[in-house]
Tab-separated table of C-alpha atoms and ligand atoms in Angstrom:
chain	number	residue	atom	x	y	z
S	1	VAL	CA	51.785	47.221	63.435
S	2	ASP	CA	50.225	45.083	66.644
S	3	ASN	CA	51.641	44.627	69.715
S	4	ILE	CA	54.729	47.045	69.746
S	5	TYR	CA	55.719	48.982	71.719
S	6	VAL	CA	55.425	52.692	70.125
S	7	PRO	CA	55.758	55.730	71.937
S	8	GLU	CA	54.370	58.837	70.768
S	9	VAL	CA	57.455	60.261	68.868
S	10	PHE	CA	56.568	57.315	66.397
S	11	PHE	CA	53.425	58.193	65.242
S	12	THR	CA	53.848	61.653	65.011
S	13	ASN	CA	56.924	61.099	62.438
S	14	ASN	CA	54.251	58.715	61.303
S	15	CYS	CA	56.818	56.472	59.811
S	16	LEU	CA	55.583	53.337	60.670
S	17	THR	CA	54.936	50.870	57.718
S	18	GLY	CA	54.585	47.612	59.646
S	19	GLU	CA	56.993	46.480	56.588
S	20	ASN	CA	59.614	48.428	57.878
S	21	VAL	CA	59.547	47.203	61.762
S	22	VAL	CA	61.230	44.865	62.670
S	23	LYS	CA	60.619	43.530	66.324
S	24	SER	CA	62.462	40.734	68.209
S	25	THR	CA	62.580	39.450	71.424
S	26	ARG	CA	64.994	38.177	74.111
S	27	LEU	CA	64.108	35.457	76.819
S	28	LEU	CA	66.423	34.525	79.393
S	29	GLY	CA	67.568	31.191	77.284
S	30	ASP	CA	68.588	33.558	75.051
S	31	LEU	CA	71.077	34.978	77.729
S	32	ASP	CA	72.913	31.932	78.243
S	33	GLY	CA	76.096	32.228	79.316
S	34	VAL	CA	75.946	36.208	79.590
S	35	PHE	CA	75.323	36.329	83.598
S	36	GLN	CA	77.994	35.680	86.051
S	37	ASP	CA	75.892	33.450	88.615
S	38	LYS	CA	75.317	30.065	86.906
S	39	ASP	CA	73.158	28.218	89.520
S	40	ALA	CA	70.900	31.236	89.806
S	41	PHE	CA	70.353	31.218	86.247
S	42	GLU	CA	69.764	27.375	86.053
S	43	GLN	CA	67.096	28.086	88.929
S	44	MET	CA	64.901	30.840	86.859
S	45	ASP	CA	62.528	30.242	83.957
S	46	ARG	CA	64.308	30.452	80.604
S	47	ASP	CA	61.168	31.447	79.138
S	48	ARG	CA	61.142	35.035	80.936
S	49	ILE	CA	61.140	37.696	78.362
S	50	ILE	CA	63.697	40.186	79.484
S	51	TYR	CA	64.064	42.633	76.865
S	52	GLN	CA	62.046	43.579	73.374
S	53	VAL	CA	62.965	45.549	70.769
S	54	SER	CA	61.196	47.288	68.027
S	55	SER	CA	63.444	48.274	65.171
S	56	PHE	CA	62.855	51.028	62.372
S	57	LEU	CA	64.960	50.041	59.355
S	58	PRO	CA	63.808	52.738	56.377
S	59	VAL	CA	66.878	51.160	54.233
S	60	VAL	CA	68.490	48.187	53.642
S	61	GLU	CA	70.367	46.892	55.703
S	62	ASN	CA	74.369	47.688	55.094
S	63	THR	CA	73.282	50.553	53.021
S	64	PRO	CA	75.948	53.631	53.488
S	65	GLY	CA	74.647	56.880	54.541
S	66	GLY	CA	71.062	55.514	55.933
S	67	LEU	CA	70.126	55.609	59.729
S	68	PHE	CA	68.144	52.974	61.606
S	69	MET	CA	66.006	53.606	64.639
S	70	GLY	CA	65.291	51.630	67.826
S	71	ILE	CA	63.290	51.098	71.078
S	72	THR	CA	64.107	48.696	73.634
S	73	LEU	CA	62.117	47.853	76.674
S	74	LEU	CA	63.815	45.923	79.175
S	75	TYR	CA	62.339	44.260	82.249
S	76	PRO	CA	63.772	44.770	85.580
S	77	GLY	CA	65.261	41.924	87.189
S	78	LYS	CA	68.321	40.256	88.554
S	79	VAL	CA	70.324	36.722	87.815
S	80	GLY	CA	71.504	36.568	91.274
S	81	GLN	CA	72.989	40.116	91.953
S	82	GLU	CA	73.271	40.965	88.533
S	83	PHE	CA	71.024	43.289	86.718
S	84	PHE	CA	69.216	41.911	83.485
S	85	MET	CA	70.854	43.342	80.732
S	86	THR	CA	70.858	43.333	76.916
S	87	LYS	CA	73.394	40.953	74.937
S	88	GLY	CA	75.857	43.787	74.230
S	89	HIS	CA	77.755	44.108	71.039
S	90	PHE	CA	80.539	45.702	68.822
S	91	HIS	CA	79.480	46.778	65.513
S	92	THR	CA	80.775	44.608	62.750
S	93	ASN	CA	81.859	47.941	60.842
S	94	SER	CA	84.073	48.855	63.890
S	95	ASN	CA	84.139	52.309	63.921
S	96	ARG	CA	80.401	52.974	63.521
S	97	ALA	CA	79.076	55.532	66.239
S	98	GLU	CA	75.798	55.141	67.806
S	99	PHE	CA	73.152	57.679	69.642
S	100	TYR	CA	71.282	56.041	72.755
S	101	TRP	CA	68.901	58.143	74.883
S	102	GLY	CA	66.859	57.299	77.777
S	103	VAL	CA	62.930	57.151	77.476
S	104	GLU	CA	61.451	55.725	80.939
S	105	GLY	CA	63.278	54.146	84.312
S	106	GLU	CA	66.481	54.018	85.441
S	107	GLY	CA	69.452	51.984	83.940
S	108	MET	CA	73.302	52.197	82.897
S	109	LEU	CA	74.785	51.911	79.828
S	110	ILE	CA	78.034	49.407	79.961
S	111	LEU	CA	80.700	50.387	77.801
S	112	MET	CA	83.867	48.603	76.185
S	113	ASP	CA	86.612	49.781	74.384
S	114	GLU	CA	88.638	46.823	72.557
S	115	GLN	CA	91.695	46.986	75.357
S	116	ARG	CA	88.777	45.762	77.515
S	117	ASN	CA	88.453	48.876	79.524
S	118	VAL	CA	84.942	49.275	81.003
S	119	TRP	CA	83.050	52.195	82.205
S	120	ALA	CA	79.217	52.975	82.750
S	121	GLU	CA	76.553	55.750	82.189
S	122	ARG	CA	73.746	56.424	84.216
S	123	MET	CA	70.282	56.260	81.797
S	124	PHE	CA	67.534	57.985	82.897
S	125	PRO	CA	64.498	59.964	80.890
S	126	GLY	CA	65.682	62.233	78.669
S	127	SER	CA	69.717	61.192	79.242
S	128	LEU	CA	71.716	61.411	75.770
S	129	HIS	CA	74.594	58.803	75.385
S	130	TYR	CA	77.444	59.003	72.476
S	131	ILE	CA	78.936	55.891	71.785
S	132	PRO	CA	82.190	56.492	69.492
S	133	GLY	CA	83.037	53.671	67.312
S	134	LYS	CA	85.044	50.682	68.253
S	135	VAL	CA	82.927	50.631	71.782
S	136	ALA	CA	81.076	47.810	73.063
S	137	HIS	CA	77.787	48.331	74.437
S	138	ARG	CA	74.966	47.057	76.736
S	139	VAL	CA	72.687	48.429	78.877
S	140	ALA	CA	71.437	47.145	82.572
S	141	ASN	CA	67.629	48.129	84.610
S	142	ILE	CA	68.742	49.145	88.058
S	143	GLY	CA	65.884	50.029	88.602
S	144	TYR	CA	62.131	48.006	89.449
S	145	GLN	CA	60.343	49.611	86.907
S	146	LYS	CA	60.343	48.831	83.068
S	147	LEU	CA	63.432	50.225	81.451
S	148	VAL	CA	62.577	51.874	77.453
S	149	PHE	CA	65.468	53.541	75.814
S	150	SER	CA	66.027	54.601	72.265
S	151	ALA	CA	68.952	54.041	69.586
S	152	CYS	CA	70.202	55.453	66.380
S	153	TRP	CA	72.778	53.905	64.126
S	154	PRO	CA	74.459	53.850	60.997
S	155	SER	CA	72.573	51.234	58.832
S	156	ASP	CA	76.108	50.260	57.937
S	157	ALA	CA	77.203	49.242	61.120
S	158	GLY	CA	76.092	45.831	61.529
S	159	HIS	CA	76.013	43.500	64.904
S	160	ASP	CA	78.856	41.988	66.054
S	161	TYR	CA	77.689	39.692	68.883
S	162	ALA	CA	80.453	36.968	68.404
S	163	THR	CA	82.900	38.728	70.321
S	164	ILE	CA	81.190	39.044	73.456
S	165	ALA	CA	79.500	36.274	73.592
S	166	ALA	CA	83.257	34.574	73.296
S	167	GLU	CA	85.065	37.212	75.357
S	168	GLY	CA	81.998	38.489	77.572
S	169	PHE	CA	82.553	42.422	79.208
S	170	ALA	CA	85.566	42.775	81.441
S	171	ARG	CA	82.899	43.864	84.438
S	172	SER	CA	79.463	42.780	85.575
S	173	LEU	CA	77.078	45.184	87.147
S	174	MET	CA	76.219	43.769	90.543
S	175	ASP	CA	73.967	45.223	92.751
S	176	VAL	CA	76.364	45.535	96.200
S	177	ASN	CA	73.834	46.550	98.966
S	178	GLY	CA	71.646	48.210	97.009
S	179	VAL	CA	74.084	50.326	94.962
S	180	PRO	CA	74.600	49.627	91.198
S	181	THR	CA	78.551	48.468	91.223
S	182	LEU	CA	80.833	47.445	88.286
S	183	LEU	CA	82.852	44.374	89.700
P	1	S6P	C1	71.082	48.230	67.605
P	1	S6P	C2	70.837	49.082	69.254
P	1	S6P	C3	69.914	48.152	69.886
P	1	S6P	C4	69.845	47.126	70.447
P	1	S6P	C5	69.235	46.747	71.269
P	1	S6P	C6	69.111	45.129	72.009
P	1	S6P	O1	72.310	48.660	66.991
P	1	S6P	O2	72.478	48.678	69.797
P	1	S6P	O3	68.870	48.809	69.473
P	1	S6P	O4	70.102	46.447	69.675
P	1	S6P	O5	69.375	47.483	72.417
P	1	S6P	O6	70.667	45.193	72.637
P	1	S6P	P1	71.713	43.919	71.932
P	1	S6P	O7	72.962	43.984	72.043
P	1	S6P	O8	71.038	42.887	71.917
P	1	S6P	O9	71.622	43.904	70.361
P	2	ZN	ZN1	74.894	48.804	68.492
């Protein structure tokens, strides 16, 4: 498995074969419509890498009872005053929960329930976050360094990106005079 962000924990588990690891890269251009400041977005390089995900998929997608694990590297930066963040999603099997935990850097986990209530939890190395079912989740990098976090979710959760693409989150995490603030 070349050119992949792999922390020590993966090597000690000796579970990477290269066939069950799926890597994906999200460029700024893939996040069109996600950020509030459209003018700032248009002035930036659409080919800039915003985040990369390596997912370890030991079973076939949709297998009931299995688990997936992923590690996400989210670069620092802002579009206007809004911190770089992941697309965010609900799960297709909406009641499926997920764990996130912070590995490196400083972030905010932004959560939204089906009534569009939004709240956030601070992420830092060692922070652990339980995301209940029916709660959309996205992560913002609020620091000056890369943010690395890991996730574990059921193999039959699935990803519903369409709802967030259509309706967004009800609040955005902005830099207000140096303070990350949900507006
Ligand atoms: C998968 C898990 C993460 C995210 C990754 C990127 O269920 O939540 O691995 O896929 O952090 O975020 P997103 O919203 O683009 O999938
Ligand atoms: Zn998820």
